Short mmCIF file of C-alpha atoms in Angstrom, two decimals:
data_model
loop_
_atom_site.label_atom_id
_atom_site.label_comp_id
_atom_site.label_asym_id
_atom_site.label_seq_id
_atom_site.Cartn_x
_atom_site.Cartn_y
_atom_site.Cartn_z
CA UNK A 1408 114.06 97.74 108.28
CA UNK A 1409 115.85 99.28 111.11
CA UNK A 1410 112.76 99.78 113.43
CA UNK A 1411 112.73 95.72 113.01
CA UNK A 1412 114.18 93.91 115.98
CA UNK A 1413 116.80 90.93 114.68
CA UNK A 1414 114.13 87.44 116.50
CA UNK A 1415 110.82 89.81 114.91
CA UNK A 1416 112.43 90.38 111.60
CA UNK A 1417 113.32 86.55 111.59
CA UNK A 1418 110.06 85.49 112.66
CA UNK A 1419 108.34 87.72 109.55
CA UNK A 1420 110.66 85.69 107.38
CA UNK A 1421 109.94 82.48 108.74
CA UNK A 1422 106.63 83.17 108.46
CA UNK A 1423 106.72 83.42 104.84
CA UNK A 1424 107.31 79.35 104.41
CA UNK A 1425 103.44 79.50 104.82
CA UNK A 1426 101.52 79.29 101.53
CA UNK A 1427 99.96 82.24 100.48
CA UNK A 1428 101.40 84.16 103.17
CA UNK A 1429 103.56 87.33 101.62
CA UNK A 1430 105.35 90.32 103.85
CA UNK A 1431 102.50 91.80 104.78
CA UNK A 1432 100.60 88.84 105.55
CA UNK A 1433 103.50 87.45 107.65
CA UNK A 1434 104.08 90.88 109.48
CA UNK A 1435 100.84 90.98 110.68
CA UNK A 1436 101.04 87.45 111.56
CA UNK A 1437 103.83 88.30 114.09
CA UNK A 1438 102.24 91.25 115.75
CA UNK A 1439 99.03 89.84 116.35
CA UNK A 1440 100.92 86.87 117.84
CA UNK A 1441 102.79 89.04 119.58
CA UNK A 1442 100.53 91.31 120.98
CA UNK A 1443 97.34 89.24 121.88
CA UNK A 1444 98.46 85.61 121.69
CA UNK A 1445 101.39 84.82 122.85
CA UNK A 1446 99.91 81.04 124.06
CA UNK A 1447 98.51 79.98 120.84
CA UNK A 1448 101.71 80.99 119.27
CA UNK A 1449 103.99 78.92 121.63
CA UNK A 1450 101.16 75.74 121.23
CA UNK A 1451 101.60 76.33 117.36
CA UNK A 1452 105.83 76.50 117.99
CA UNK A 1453 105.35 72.73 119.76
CA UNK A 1454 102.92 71.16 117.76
CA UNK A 1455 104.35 72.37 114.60
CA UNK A 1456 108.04 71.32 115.25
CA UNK A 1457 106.50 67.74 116.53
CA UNK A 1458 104.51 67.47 113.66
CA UNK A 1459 107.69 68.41 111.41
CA UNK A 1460 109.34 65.64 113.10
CA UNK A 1461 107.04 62.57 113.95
CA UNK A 1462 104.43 62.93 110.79
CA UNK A 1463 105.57 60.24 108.61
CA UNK A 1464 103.61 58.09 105.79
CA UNK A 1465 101.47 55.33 106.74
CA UNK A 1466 102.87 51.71 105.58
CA UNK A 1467 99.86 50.46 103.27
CA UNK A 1468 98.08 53.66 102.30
CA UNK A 1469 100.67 56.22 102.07
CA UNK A 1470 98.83 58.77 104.10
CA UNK A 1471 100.46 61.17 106.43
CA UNK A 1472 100.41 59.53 109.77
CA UNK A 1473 102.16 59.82 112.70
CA UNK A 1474 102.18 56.10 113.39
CA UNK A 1475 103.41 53.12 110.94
CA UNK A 1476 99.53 52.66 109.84
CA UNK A 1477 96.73 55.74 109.83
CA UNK A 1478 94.30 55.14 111.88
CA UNK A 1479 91.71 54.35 108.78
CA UNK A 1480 94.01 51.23 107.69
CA UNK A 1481 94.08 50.37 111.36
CA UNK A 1482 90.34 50.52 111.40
CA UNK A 1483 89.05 47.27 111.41
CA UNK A 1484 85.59 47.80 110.80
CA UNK A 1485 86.33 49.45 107.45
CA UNK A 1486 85.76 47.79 104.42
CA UNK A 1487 89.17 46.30 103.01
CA UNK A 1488 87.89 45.29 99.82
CA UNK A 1489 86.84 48.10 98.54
CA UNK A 1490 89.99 50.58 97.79
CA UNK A 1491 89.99 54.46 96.84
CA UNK A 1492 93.01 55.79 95.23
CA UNK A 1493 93.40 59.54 95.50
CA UNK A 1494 95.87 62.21 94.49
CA UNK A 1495 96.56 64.50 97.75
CA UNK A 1496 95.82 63.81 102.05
CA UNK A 1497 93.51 66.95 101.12
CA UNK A 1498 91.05 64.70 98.45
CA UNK A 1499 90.80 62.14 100.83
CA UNK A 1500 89.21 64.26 103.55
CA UNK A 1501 87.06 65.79 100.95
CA UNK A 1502 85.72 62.45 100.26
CA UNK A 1503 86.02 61.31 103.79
CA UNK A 1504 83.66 64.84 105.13
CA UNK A 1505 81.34 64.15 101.66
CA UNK A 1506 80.65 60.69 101.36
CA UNK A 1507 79.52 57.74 103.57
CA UNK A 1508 82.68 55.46 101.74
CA UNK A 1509 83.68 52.93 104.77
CA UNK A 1510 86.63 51.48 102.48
CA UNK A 1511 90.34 52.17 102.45
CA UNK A 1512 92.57 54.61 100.75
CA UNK A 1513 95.48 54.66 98.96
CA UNK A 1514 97.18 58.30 98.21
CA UNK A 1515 99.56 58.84 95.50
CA UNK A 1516 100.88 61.94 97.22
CA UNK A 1517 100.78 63.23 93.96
CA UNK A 1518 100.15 62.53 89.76
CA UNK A 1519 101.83 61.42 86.72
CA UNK A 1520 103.85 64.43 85.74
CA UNK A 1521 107.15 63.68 83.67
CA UNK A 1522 107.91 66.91 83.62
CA UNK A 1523 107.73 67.27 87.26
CA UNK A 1524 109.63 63.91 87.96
CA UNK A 1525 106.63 62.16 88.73
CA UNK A 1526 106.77 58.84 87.48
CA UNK A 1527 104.97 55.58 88.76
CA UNK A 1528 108.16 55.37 91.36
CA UNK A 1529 106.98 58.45 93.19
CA UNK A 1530 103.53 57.21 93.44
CA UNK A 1531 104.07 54.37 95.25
CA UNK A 1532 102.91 51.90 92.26
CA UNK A 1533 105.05 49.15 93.67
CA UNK A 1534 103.15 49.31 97.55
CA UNK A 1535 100.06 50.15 95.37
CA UNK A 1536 100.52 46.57 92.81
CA UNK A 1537 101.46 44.91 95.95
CA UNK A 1538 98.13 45.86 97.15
CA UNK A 1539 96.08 44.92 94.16
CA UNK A 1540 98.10 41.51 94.17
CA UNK A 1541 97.13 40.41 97.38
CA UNK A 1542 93.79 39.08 96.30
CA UNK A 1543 91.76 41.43 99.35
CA UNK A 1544 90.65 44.18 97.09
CA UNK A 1545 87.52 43.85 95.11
CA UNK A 1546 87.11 47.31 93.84
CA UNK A 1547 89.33 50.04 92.97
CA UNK A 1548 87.53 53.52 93.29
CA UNK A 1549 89.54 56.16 90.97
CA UNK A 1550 89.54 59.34 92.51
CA UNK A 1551 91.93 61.32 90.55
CA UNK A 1552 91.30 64.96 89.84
CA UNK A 1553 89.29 65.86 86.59
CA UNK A 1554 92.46 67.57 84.82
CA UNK A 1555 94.55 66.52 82.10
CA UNK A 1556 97.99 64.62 84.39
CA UNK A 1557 94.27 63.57 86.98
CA UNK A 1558 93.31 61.97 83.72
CA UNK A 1559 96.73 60.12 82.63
CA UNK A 1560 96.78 59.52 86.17
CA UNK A 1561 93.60 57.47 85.89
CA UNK A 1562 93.72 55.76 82.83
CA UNK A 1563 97.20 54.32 84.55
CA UNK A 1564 95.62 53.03 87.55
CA UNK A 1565 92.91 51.48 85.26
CA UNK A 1566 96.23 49.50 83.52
CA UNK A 1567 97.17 48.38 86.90
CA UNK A 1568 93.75 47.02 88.10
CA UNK A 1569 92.79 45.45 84.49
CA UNK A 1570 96.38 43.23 85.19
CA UNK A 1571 95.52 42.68 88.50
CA UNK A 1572 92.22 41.54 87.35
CA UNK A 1573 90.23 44.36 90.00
CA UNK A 1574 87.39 45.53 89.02
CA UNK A 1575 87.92 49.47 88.58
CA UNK A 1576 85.66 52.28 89.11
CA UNK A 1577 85.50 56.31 88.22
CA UNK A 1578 84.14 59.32 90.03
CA UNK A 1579 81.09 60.11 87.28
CA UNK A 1580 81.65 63.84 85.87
CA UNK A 1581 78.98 65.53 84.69
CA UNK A 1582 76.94 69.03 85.88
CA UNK A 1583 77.96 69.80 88.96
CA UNK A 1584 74.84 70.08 91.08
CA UNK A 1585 72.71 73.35 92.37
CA UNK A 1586 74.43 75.08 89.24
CA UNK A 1587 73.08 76.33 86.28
CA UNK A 1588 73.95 74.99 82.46
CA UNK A 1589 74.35 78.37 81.30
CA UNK A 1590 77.61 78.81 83.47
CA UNK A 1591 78.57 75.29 83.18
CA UNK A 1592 81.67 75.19 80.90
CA UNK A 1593 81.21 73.55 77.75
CA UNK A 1594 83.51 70.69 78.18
CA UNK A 1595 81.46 69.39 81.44
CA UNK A 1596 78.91 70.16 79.36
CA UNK A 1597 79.61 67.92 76.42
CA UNK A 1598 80.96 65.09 78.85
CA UNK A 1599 77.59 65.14 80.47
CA UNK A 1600 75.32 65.38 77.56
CA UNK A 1601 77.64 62.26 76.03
CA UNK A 1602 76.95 60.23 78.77
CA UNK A 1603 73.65 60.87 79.84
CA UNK A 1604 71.61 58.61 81.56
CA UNK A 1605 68.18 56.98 81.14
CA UNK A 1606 65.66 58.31 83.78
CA UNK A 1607 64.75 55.61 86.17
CA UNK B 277 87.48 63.70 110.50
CA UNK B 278 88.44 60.43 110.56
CA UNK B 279 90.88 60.42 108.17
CA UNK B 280 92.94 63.13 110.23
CA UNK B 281 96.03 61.39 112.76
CA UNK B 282 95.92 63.01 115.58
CA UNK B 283 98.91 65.14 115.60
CA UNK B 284 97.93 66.71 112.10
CA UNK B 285 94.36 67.78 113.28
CA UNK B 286 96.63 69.39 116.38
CA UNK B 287 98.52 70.98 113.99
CA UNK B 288 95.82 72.34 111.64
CA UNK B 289 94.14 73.77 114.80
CA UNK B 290 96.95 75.11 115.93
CA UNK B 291 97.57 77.11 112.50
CA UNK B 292 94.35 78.70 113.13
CA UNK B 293 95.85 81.21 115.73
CA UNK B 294 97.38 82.57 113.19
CA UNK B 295 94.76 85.45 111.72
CA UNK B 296 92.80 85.02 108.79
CA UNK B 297 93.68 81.33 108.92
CA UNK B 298 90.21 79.46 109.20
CA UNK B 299 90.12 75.71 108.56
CA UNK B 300 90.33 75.25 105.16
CA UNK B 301 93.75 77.70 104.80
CA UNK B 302 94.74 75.90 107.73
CA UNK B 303 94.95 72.40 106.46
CA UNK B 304 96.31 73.57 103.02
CA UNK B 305 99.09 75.33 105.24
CA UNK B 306 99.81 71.82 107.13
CA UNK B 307 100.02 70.12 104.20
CA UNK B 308 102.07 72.26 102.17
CA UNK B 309 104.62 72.07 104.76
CA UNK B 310 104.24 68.56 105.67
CA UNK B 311 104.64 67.74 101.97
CA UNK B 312 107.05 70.46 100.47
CA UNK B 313 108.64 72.64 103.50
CA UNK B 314 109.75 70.49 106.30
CA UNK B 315 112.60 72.60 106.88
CA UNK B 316 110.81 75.55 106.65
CA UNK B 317 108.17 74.55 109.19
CA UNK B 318 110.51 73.29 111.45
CA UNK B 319 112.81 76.96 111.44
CA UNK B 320 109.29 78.12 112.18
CA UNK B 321 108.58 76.25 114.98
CA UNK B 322 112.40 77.00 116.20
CA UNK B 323 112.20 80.78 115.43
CA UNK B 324 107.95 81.49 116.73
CA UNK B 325 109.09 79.37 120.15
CA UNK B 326 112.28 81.82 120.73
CA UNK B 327 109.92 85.22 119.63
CA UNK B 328 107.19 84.42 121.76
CA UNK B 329 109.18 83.55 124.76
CA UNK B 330 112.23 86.62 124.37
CA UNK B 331 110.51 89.45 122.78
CA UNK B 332 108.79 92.16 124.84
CA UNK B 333 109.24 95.92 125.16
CA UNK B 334 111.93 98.28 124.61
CA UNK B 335 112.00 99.96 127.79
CA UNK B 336 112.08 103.37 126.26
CA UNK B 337 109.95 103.23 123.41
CA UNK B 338 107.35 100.07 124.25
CA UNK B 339 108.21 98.71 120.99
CA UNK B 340 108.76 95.09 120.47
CA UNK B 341 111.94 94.33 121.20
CA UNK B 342 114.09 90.82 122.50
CA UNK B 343 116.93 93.38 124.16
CA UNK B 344 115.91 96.45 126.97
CA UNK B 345 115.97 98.82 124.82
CA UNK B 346 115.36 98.40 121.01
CA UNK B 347 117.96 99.39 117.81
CA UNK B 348 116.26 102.84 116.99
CA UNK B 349 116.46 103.42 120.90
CA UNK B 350 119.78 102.91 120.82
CA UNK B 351 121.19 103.99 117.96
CA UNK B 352 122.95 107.10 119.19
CA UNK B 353 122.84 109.13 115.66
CA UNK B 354 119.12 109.76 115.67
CA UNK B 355 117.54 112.64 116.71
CA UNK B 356 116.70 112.79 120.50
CA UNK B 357 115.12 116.03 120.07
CA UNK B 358 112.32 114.46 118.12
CA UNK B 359 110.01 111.72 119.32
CA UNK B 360 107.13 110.40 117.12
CA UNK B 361 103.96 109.04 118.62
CA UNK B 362 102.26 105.47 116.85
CA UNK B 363 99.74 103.68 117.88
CA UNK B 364 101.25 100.14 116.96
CA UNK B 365 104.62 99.18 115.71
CA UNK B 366 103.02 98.04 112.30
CA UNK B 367 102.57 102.39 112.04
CA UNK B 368 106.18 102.60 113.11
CA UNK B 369 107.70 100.21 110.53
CA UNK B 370 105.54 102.61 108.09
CA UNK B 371 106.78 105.68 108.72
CA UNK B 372 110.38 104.10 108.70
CA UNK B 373 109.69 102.91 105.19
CA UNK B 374 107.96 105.77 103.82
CA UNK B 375 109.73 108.60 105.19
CA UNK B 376 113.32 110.06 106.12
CA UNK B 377 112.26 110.56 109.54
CA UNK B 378 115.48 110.06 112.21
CA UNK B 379 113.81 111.09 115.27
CA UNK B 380 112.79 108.81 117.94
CA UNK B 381 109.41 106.86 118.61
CA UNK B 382 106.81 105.94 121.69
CA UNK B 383 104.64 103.15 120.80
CA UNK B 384 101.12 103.31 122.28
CA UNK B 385 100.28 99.53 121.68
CA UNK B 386 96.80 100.53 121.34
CA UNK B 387 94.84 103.79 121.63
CA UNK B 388 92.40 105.61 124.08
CA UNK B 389 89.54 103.45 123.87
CA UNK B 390 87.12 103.20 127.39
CA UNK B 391 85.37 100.24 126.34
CA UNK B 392 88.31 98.07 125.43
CA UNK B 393 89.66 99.24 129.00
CA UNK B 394 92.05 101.07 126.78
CA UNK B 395 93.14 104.30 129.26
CA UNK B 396 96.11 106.08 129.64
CA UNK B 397 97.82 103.63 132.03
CA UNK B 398 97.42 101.09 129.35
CA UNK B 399 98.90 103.20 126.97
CA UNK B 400 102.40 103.83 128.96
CA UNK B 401 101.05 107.65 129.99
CA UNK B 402 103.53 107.10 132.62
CA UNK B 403 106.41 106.36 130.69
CA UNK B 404 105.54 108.90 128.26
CA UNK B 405 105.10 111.69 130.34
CA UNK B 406 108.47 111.06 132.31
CA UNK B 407 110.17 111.48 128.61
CA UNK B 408 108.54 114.57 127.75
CA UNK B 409 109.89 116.17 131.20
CA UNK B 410 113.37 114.93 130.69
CA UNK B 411 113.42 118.54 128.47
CA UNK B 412 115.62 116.37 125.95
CA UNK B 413 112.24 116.68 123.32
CA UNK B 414 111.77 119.69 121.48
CA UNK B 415 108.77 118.70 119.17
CA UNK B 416 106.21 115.42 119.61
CA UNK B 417 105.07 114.05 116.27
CA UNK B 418 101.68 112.90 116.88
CA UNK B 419 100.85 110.04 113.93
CA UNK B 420 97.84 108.31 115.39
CA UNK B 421 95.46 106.94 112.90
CA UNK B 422 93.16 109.20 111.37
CA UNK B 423 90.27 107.48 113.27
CA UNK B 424 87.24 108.62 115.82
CA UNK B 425 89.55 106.87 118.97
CA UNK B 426 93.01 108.26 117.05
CA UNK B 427 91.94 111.88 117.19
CA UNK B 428 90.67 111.27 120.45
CA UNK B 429 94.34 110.22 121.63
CA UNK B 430 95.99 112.79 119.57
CA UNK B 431 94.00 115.42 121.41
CA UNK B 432 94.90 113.79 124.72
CA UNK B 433 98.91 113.64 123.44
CA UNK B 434 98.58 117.30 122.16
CA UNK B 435 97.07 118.22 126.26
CA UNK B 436 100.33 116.13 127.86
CA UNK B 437 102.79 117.72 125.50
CA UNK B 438 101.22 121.27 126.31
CA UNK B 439 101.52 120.52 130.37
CA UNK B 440 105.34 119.12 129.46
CA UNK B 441 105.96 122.70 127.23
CA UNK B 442 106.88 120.36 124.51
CA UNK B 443 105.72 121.51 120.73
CA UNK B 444 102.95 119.21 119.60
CA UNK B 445 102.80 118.63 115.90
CA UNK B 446 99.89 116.17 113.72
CA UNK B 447 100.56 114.46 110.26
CA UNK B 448 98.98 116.72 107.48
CA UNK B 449 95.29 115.56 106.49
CA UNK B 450 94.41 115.88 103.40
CA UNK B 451 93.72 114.46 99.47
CA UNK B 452 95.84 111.46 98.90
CA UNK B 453 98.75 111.77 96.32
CA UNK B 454 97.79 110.05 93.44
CA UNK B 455 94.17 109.98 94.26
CA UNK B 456 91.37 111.46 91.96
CA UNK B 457 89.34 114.29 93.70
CA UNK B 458 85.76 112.46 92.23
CA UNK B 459 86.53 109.13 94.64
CA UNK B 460 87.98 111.03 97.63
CA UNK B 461 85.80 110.62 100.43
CA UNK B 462 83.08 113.71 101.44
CA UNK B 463 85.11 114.25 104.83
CA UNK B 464 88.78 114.17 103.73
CA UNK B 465 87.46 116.57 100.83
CA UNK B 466 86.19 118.25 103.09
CA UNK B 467 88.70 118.83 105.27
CA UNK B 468 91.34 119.71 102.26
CA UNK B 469 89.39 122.07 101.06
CA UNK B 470 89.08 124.23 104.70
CA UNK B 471 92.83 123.52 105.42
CA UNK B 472 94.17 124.79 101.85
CA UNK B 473 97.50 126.09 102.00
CA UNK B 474 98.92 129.14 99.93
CA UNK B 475 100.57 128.12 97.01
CA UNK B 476 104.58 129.23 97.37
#
């Protein structure tokens, strides 16, 4: 592209570490930062390199954190026996923005996927044992998504709290709500007329 | 969101300059490169600090550009004679790609447009005018967008390359290669049909 200047060629291709963001995407990225905001693209330049930098993993919960423990282990007021293991930083705000849970958290930063290289290792299982071992924790909530490695995932950390002797717990599955059977696939739909419950 | 450390929910707001990034493409973005791209993010933050502080206009063409004058500018082997008018440099790139075209360029950075305060000034009128008396252009390509304000500046472009003696000439309008005559709009049919050419 010889119209391209070398820094707004470069700045395309950097662009382009974004998710979802392809040539196009990252070309019109750069002119519109270039052209009407020049400010939010410097403040994005500094936060994003200090965030690159100083955004580690929080000691007991694994969460990204920019200090040795997030601010929802720090929190006293929080309920430390009751413990919610997720899969991704992203499910735990989702549950965090959806539910009124005042417990802790503890993120695998990932699932069981041998293929992948993700073994018990790379989810933290020894921080997470150490956890269960230490007598605080009541209740394990598993949060793991509803897909086959969410699944392996789960019935894993169901091993680990039955030898811990902790009570564990599962997200119910069923019909989602405000949907309709008819689109509902069938294999919700056969979980949730399996295990359906008695009216109160 | 309580579950957010301070620096990341900087960082997620920050991504939102960027456009069509709203809050949930945002966070996905952070975490991706928090997770998977450090490196990436952090040549991002290197390379969008250096852009936004060194690029700004060629002084001949008002493209973007991090040195006075810009490569096509001055890269001696293209055609002097010829100098093609864009609205943006996104247009420019374009026609670079598309065509063979070895002329020169003149970037409006926006296009006649009263209510966005868009008037000649702000369109380097100045600047553009002083080239088309220099006598070094013979012809003026006029490629605004085929739009109510970019026929509006192409008719103001064709009026200063008239007062300059310079030959104004307009991208063809027609049927788009490729197209089927049933799903071309009533206007651009339209306007095909009363601008038919003689077959050779």
């Amino acid at each position: 592209m010889t119209g391209n200047p070398d820094l707004l060629a470069e700045l395309v291709e950097a662009l382009r570490c974004l998710p979802g963001v392809g040539a196009k995407s990252a070309q019109r990225m750069a002119f519109h930062l270039l052209e009407r905001d020049r400010e939010g693209g410097a403040r994005l330049s500094r936060v994003l390199g200090d965030a690159m930098q100083r955004i580690g993993h929080c000691k007991a919960c694994r969460n990204f954190s920019e200090r040795d423990e997030c601010a929802i282990c720090a929190n006293a007021s929080r309920d430390a026996s009751l413990l919610c293991v997720v899969e991704t930083p992203a499910d735990l705000l989702a549950i965090e923005q959806a539910t009124g849970y005042r417990g802790r958290y503890f993120v695998l930063m990932g699932r069981l996927s041998p293929l992948d290289g993700m073994g018990p290792q790379e989810l933290g299982a020894g921080l997470l044992q150490q956890r269960l071992a230490s007598g605080e924790i009541a209740e394990m909530v598993i949060a793991t998504n509803p897909t086959v490695e969410g699944e392996a995932t789960a019935h894993w950390l169901g091993q680990l709290a039955r030898a811990a002797g902790v009570r564990a717990t599962r997200l119910a599955h069923g019909v989602p709500l405000g949907g309709e059977l008819e689109y509902v696939d069938r294999g919700t739909l056969a979980h949730a007329f399996g295990t359906r419950l008695t009216m109160e």
